[in-house]
Amino acid sequence: MTPPLPPWPYPAHIAHRGGGRLAPENTLAAMRVGAQHRFRMFEFDVKLSRDDVLVLLHDDTLDRTTDGQGPAAAQSFAELARLDAGGWHSPAYMGEPVPAFEAVARYALANGIACNIEIKPSPGQESATGAAVALAARRLWRDALPAPLLSSFSETALAAAQAAAPELPRALLVEQVPPDWRERLARYDCVALNINQRDASRELIEAVHAAGYRIAAWTVNDPARARLLLSWGLDALFTDELTEISPP
Ligand code: G3P
Ligand code: MG
């Protein structure tokens, strides 16, 4: 017998890293650009500063997306907040700071925008980051709906999030779909499997649904591919192309 699908109170179009290509990733400016393009859900990456403040940053190091250098986990929040996280993208965003997760959560909540919080721990910080994200999300969202979707490539982080706030929905992020995806989704009591769009097929989407889970794909930047995946029943896609692939 096919198990029922879990609720999926999320839109099918998710702005990757807030504003896709149009704005510096993982900044508040990016979220505003995403919202201006009618996106009602953002994905962003969260990790801990040296003094345990949650911030938005994709890489382990600061070099690619800020004017800082070296591991992000070696810097305090006060140090991170002084960096320029926008100038690498374009002069219009020069001075845009590395945001605290809390600031982004408040922006999303105030504007009715759903969030996929990707737990992106610095090396060795997997459990601490998973627990910190889950507890902060519980405190910030309280009873606000929809609850944020927590996801991670790190199963250690996902397990820590599950232990800290079991009521928050989780998705397992995978670089490649493992043969035992059903067992892994069950282990972390996930609602969804978030896959690389390259691995998406009608068969996989149907198999994930038949197993009682939702399925989302990153990062879909080709409009024809986006239409095809959604026609196959994909629950959501992450995109960098906010003008070419936009919500209806
Ligand atoms: O969460 C979806 C996607 O963001 C995963 O890959 O490297 O862009 O964080 P990445
Ligand atoms: Mg991400």
Short mmCIF file of C-alpha atoms and ligand atoms in Angstrom, two decimals:
data_model
loop_
_atom_site.label_atom_id
_atom_site.label_comp_id
_atom_site.label_asym_id
_atom_site.label_seq_id
_atom_site.Cartn_x
_atom_site.Cartn_y
_atom_site.Cartn_z
CA MET A 1 0.00 0.00 0.00
CA THR A 2 1.29 3.48 -0.90
CA PRO A 3 1.91 5.66 2.17
CA PRO A 4 0.32 9.13 2.08
CA LEU A 5 2.53 12.00 1.00
CA PRO A 6 3.56 14.39 3.77
CA PRO A 7 2.18 17.94 3.61
CA TRP A 8 4.19 20.20 1.28
CA PRO A 9 3.14 23.76 2.09
CA TYR A 10 5.84 25.17 -0.18
CA PRO A 11 5.86 26.73 -3.64
CA ALA A 12 7.33 24.82 -6.58
CA HIS A 13 9.86 27.57 -7.33
CA ILE A 14 12.63 28.26 -4.80
CA ALA A 15 15.17 31.06 -5.26
CA HIS A 16 18.60 29.49 -4.83
CA ARG A 17 20.79 31.30 -2.28
CA GLY A 18 18.14 34.03 -2.11
CA GLY A 19 18.53 35.86 -5.39
CA GLY A 20 20.08 33.37 -7.76
CA ARG A 21 22.50 35.03 -10.17
CA LEU A 22 20.95 38.47 -9.79
CA ALA A 23 22.42 39.40 -6.41
CA PRO A 24 25.22 38.29 -4.10
CA GLU A 25 24.29 34.88 -2.72
CA ASN A 26 23.20 34.46 0.88
CA THR A 27 22.64 38.15 1.62
CA LEU A 28 19.56 40.10 2.64
CA ALA A 29 19.86 42.03 -0.62
CA ALA A 30 19.53 38.71 -2.45
CA MET A 31 16.33 37.91 -0.55
CA ARG A 32 14.85 41.28 -1.52
CA VAL A 33 15.70 40.66 -5.16
CA GLY A 34 14.14 37.21 -4.95
CA ALA A 35 10.98 38.68 -3.46
CA GLN A 36 10.86 41.37 -6.17
CA HIS A 37 10.87 38.54 -8.70
CA ARG A 38 7.79 37.03 -7.01
CA PHE A 39 9.62 34.14 -5.36
CA ARG A 40 7.84 33.09 -2.18
CA MET A 41 10.53 30.69 -0.97
CA PHE A 42 14.29 31.03 -0.52
CA GLU A 43 17.05 28.52 -0.04
CA PHE A 44 20.13 29.68 1.82
CA ASP A 45 23.19 28.17 3.52
CA VAL A 46 23.87 28.55 7.24
CA LYS A 47 26.92 27.91 9.38
CA LEU A 48 28.37 28.95 12.76
CA SER A 49 30.79 31.76 13.49
CA ARG A 50 33.62 31.16 15.96
CA ASP A 51 31.40 32.51 18.75
CA ASP A 52 28.42 30.36 17.74
CA VAL A 53 26.34 32.89 15.84
CA LEU A 54 24.53 31.45 12.82
CA VAL A 55 25.38 33.28 9.59
CA LEU A 56 24.62 32.85 5.91
CA LEU A 57 27.62 31.61 3.92
CA HIS A 58 28.06 28.82 1.40
CA ASP A 59 31.75 28.03 1.47
CA ASP A 60 33.90 26.94 4.41
CA THR A 61 36.17 29.86 3.58
CA LEU A 62 35.52 33.54 3.09
CA ASP A 63 37.59 34.12 0.00
CA ARG A 64 35.10 33.59 -2.85
CA THR A 65 32.14 35.63 -1.60
CA THR A 66 33.66 38.21 0.76
CA ASP A 67 36.72 40.43 1.07
CA GLY A 68 37.88 38.26 3.98
CA GLN A 69 40.15 35.27 3.89
CA GLY A 70 40.43 31.84 5.40
CA PRO A 71 37.95 29.72 7.32
CA ALA A 72 34.70 31.39 8.32
CA ALA A 73 34.64 29.33 11.52
CA ALA A 74 37.80 31.14 12.70
CA GLN A 75 36.05 34.53 12.83
CA SER A 76 33.66 35.97 15.37
CA PHE A 77 30.29 37.31 14.26
CA ALA A 78 31.52 40.86 14.84
CA GLU A 79 34.43 40.18 12.48
CA LEU A 80 32.22 38.50 9.86
CA ALA A 81 29.65 41.30 10.00
CA ARG A 82 32.30 43.86 9.01
CA LEU A 83 33.15 42.05 5.77
CA ASP A 84 31.88 43.02 2.32
CA ALA A 85 29.86 40.12 0.94
CA GLY A 86 28.51 42.00 -2.09
CA GLY A 87 31.36 43.63 -3.99
CA TRP A 88 32.46 40.34 -5.59
CA HIS A 89 29.10 40.24 -7.36
CA SER A 90 28.86 43.80 -8.66
CA PRO A 91 29.54 47.39 -7.51
CA ALA A 92 25.83 47.93 -6.79
CA TYR A 93 26.13 45.52 -3.88
CA MET A 94 29.43 46.76 -2.45
CA GLY A 95 29.24 46.82 1.34
CA GLU A 96 26.46 44.25 1.64
CA PRO A 97 27.21 42.38 4.89
CA VAL A 98 27.30 38.70 5.79
CA PRO A 99 23.89 38.45 7.46
CA ALA A 100 23.00 36.78 10.70
CA PHE A 101 20.54 33.94 10.16
CA GLU A 102 18.26 35.66 12.64
CA ALA A 103 18.03 38.81 10.48
CA VAL A 104 17.12 36.76 7.40
CA ALA A 105 14.55 34.77 9.35
CA ARG A 106 12.91 37.99 10.52
CA TYR A 107 12.83 39.33 6.96
CA ALA A 108 11.26 36.11 5.65
CA LEU A 109 8.70 35.93 8.44
CA ALA A 110 7.71 39.59 8.07
CA ASN A 111 7.15 39.11 4.34
CA GLY A 112 5.46 35.72 4.36
CA ILE A 113 8.30 34.02 2.54
CA ALA A 114 9.00 30.34 3.12
CA CYS A 115 12.54 29.14 3.80
CA ASN A 116 14.67 26.12 3.07
CA ILE A 117 17.50 26.43 5.55
CA GLU A 118 20.42 24.42 4.28
CA ILE A 119 22.62 23.44 7.22
CA LYS A 120 26.12 23.88 5.81
CA PRO A 121 28.47 23.14 8.71
CA SER A 122 32.12 24.04 8.72
CA PRO A 123 34.28 20.90 9.07
CA GLY A 124 33.95 19.42 12.57
CA GLN A 125 30.89 21.54 13.36
CA GLU A 126 28.26 19.19 11.97
CA SER A 127 26.37 18.36 15.16
CA ALA A 128 26.70 21.80 16.69
CA THR A 129 25.44 23.51 13.55
CA GLY A 130 22.54 21.10 13.05
CA ALA A 131 21.36 21.58 16.61
CA ALA A 132 21.86 25.35 16.57
CA VAL A 133 19.90 25.78 13.34
CA ALA A 134 17.02 23.65 14.56
CA LEU A 135 16.76 25.41 17.92
CA ALA A 136 17.02 28.86 16.35
CA ALA A 137 14.41 27.99 13.73
CA ARG A 138 12.04 26.73 16.43
CA ARG A 139 12.52 29.91 18.48
CA LEU A 140 12.17 32.29 15.51
CA TRP A 141 9.23 30.66 13.74
CA ARG A 142 7.31 29.60 16.85
CA ASP A 143 3.94 28.71 15.34
CA ALA A 144 4.37 30.64 12.10
CA LEU A 145 3.52 28.67 8.98
CA PRO A 146 4.88 27.22 6.89
CA ALA A 147 7.61 25.85 9.12
CA PRO A 148 11.06 26.19 7.58
CA LEU A 149 12.37 23.12 5.78
CA LEU A 150 15.77 22.09 7.18
CA SER A 151 18.13 20.25 4.85
CA SER A 152 21.73 19.13 4.75
CA PHE A 153 24.24 17.04 2.85
CA SER A 154 25.61 16.20 6.29
CA GLU A 155 23.68 13.35 7.85
CA THR A 156 25.37 14.14 11.16
CA ALA A 157 23.94 17.66 11.00
CA LEU A 158 20.52 16.35 10.01
CA ALA A 159 20.52 13.88 12.90
CA ALA A 160 21.42 16.68 15.32
CA ALA A 161 18.63 18.86 13.93
CA GLN A 162 16.20 15.96 14.30
CA ALA A 163 17.22 15.42 17.92
CA ALA A 164 17.00 19.13 18.78
CA ALA A 165 13.67 19.96 17.09
CA PRO A 166 12.03 16.79 15.78
CA GLU A 167 8.86 18.66 14.82
CA LEU A 168 10.57 20.71 12.09
CA PRO A 169 10.40 19.24 8.58
CA ARG A 170 13.65 17.89 7.16
CA ALA A 171 15.02 17.02 3.73
CA LEU A 172 18.03 14.86 2.96
CA LEU A 173 20.27 16.57 0.41
CA VAL A 174 22.30 14.25 -1.79
CA GLU A 175 25.01 14.83 -4.37
CA GLN A 176 24.13 11.46 -5.89
CA VAL A 177 21.06 9.41 -5.09
CA PRO A 178 22.23 6.55 -2.84
CA PRO A 179 20.71 3.11 -3.39
CA ASP A 180 19.41 3.10 0.18
CA TRP A 181 17.66 6.49 -0.01
CA ARG A 182 14.48 5.04 1.52
CA GLU A 183 16.32 3.90 4.65
CA ARG A 184 18.13 7.22 4.99
CA LEU A 185 14.95 9.28 4.63
CA ALA A 186 13.27 7.08 7.25
CA ARG A 187 16.25 7.33 9.62
CA TYR A 188 16.03 11.12 9.80
CA ASP A 189 12.24 11.16 9.54
CA CYS A 190 12.48 13.36 6.47
CA VAL A 191 9.65 14.74 4.38
CA ALA A 192 11.74 15.10 1.23
CA LEU A 193 14.72 14.07 -0.81
CA ASN A 194 16.59 16.99 -2.41
CA ILE A 195 18.54 15.78 -5.42
CA ASN A 196 20.88 17.10 -8.08
CA GLN A 197 18.62 17.86 -11.04
CA ARG A 198 20.92 15.82 -13.25
CA ASP A 199 19.62 12.68 -11.48
CA ALA A 200 15.94 13.59 -11.87
CA SER A 201 13.80 11.22 -13.88
CA ARG A 202 10.12 10.44 -14.04
CA GLU A 203 10.89 7.02 -12.55
CA LEU A 204 12.76 8.43 -9.56
CA ILE A 205 10.09 11.06 -8.86
CA GLU A 206 7.41 8.39 -8.94
CA ALA A 207 9.47 6.05 -6.74
CA VAL A 208 10.07 8.76 -4.13
CA HIS A 209 6.37 9.63 -4.10
CA ALA A 210 5.42 5.96 -3.89
CA ALA A 211 7.69 5.65 -0.84
CA GLY A 212 5.80 8.52 0.83
CA TYR A 213 8.24 11.39 0.37
CA ARG A 214 8.45 14.65 -1.53
CA ILE A 215 11.24 15.38 -3.97
CA ALA A 216 12.98 18.62 -4.95
CA ALA A 217 15.88 19.26 -7.33
CA TRP A 218 18.78 21.73 -7.44
CA THR A 219 19.88 23.67 -9.37
CA VAL A 220 17.59 23.92 -12.38
CA ASN A 221 18.65 26.77 -14.63
CA ASP A 222 17.24 25.67 -17.99
CA PRO A 223 13.59 26.70 -18.48
CA ALA A 224 12.74 23.68 -20.65
CA ARG A 225 14.23 21.34 -18.04
CA ALA A 226 12.25 23.12 -15.32
CA ARG A 227 8.99 22.62 -17.22
CA LEU A 228 9.80 18.98 -17.85
CA LEU A 229 10.66 18.19 -14.22
CA LEU A 230 7.51 19.91 -12.96
CA SER A 231 5.43 18.03 -15.54
CA TRP A 232 6.84 14.80 -14.09
CA GLY A 233 5.53 15.80 -10.68
CA LEU A 234 8.67 17.21 -9.06
CA ASP A 235 7.52 19.02 -5.92
CA ALA A 236 9.97 21.93 -6.12
CA LEU A 237 13.05 23.18 -7.91
CA PHE A 238 15.84 25.49 -6.85
CA THR A 239 16.91 27.99 -9.48
CA ASP A 240 19.47 30.72 -10.07
CA GLU A 241 17.53 32.01 -13.09
CA LEU A 242 14.92 34.18 -11.45
CA THR A 243 13.83 35.87 -14.66
CA GLU A 244 13.73 32.83 -16.96
CA ILE A 245 12.29 30.40 -14.42
CA SER A 246 9.80 32.19 -12.24
CA PRO A 247 6.70 31.41 -10.24
CA PRO A 248 3.40 31.49 -12.16
O1 G3P B 1 20.05 23.14 -1.15
C1 G3P B 1 20.18 23.01 -2.52
C2 G3P B 1 21.55 23.44 -3.00
O2 G3P B 1 21.84 24.71 -2.50
C3 G3P B 1 22.64 22.49 -2.61
O3 G3P B 1 23.90 22.81 -3.13
O4 G3P B 1 26.17 23.75 -3.04
O5 G3P B 1 24.28 25.16 -3.82
O6 G3P B 1 24.48 24.55 -1.42
P1 G3P B 1 24.72 24.12 -2.84
MG MG B 2 22.67 25.50 -0.70
#
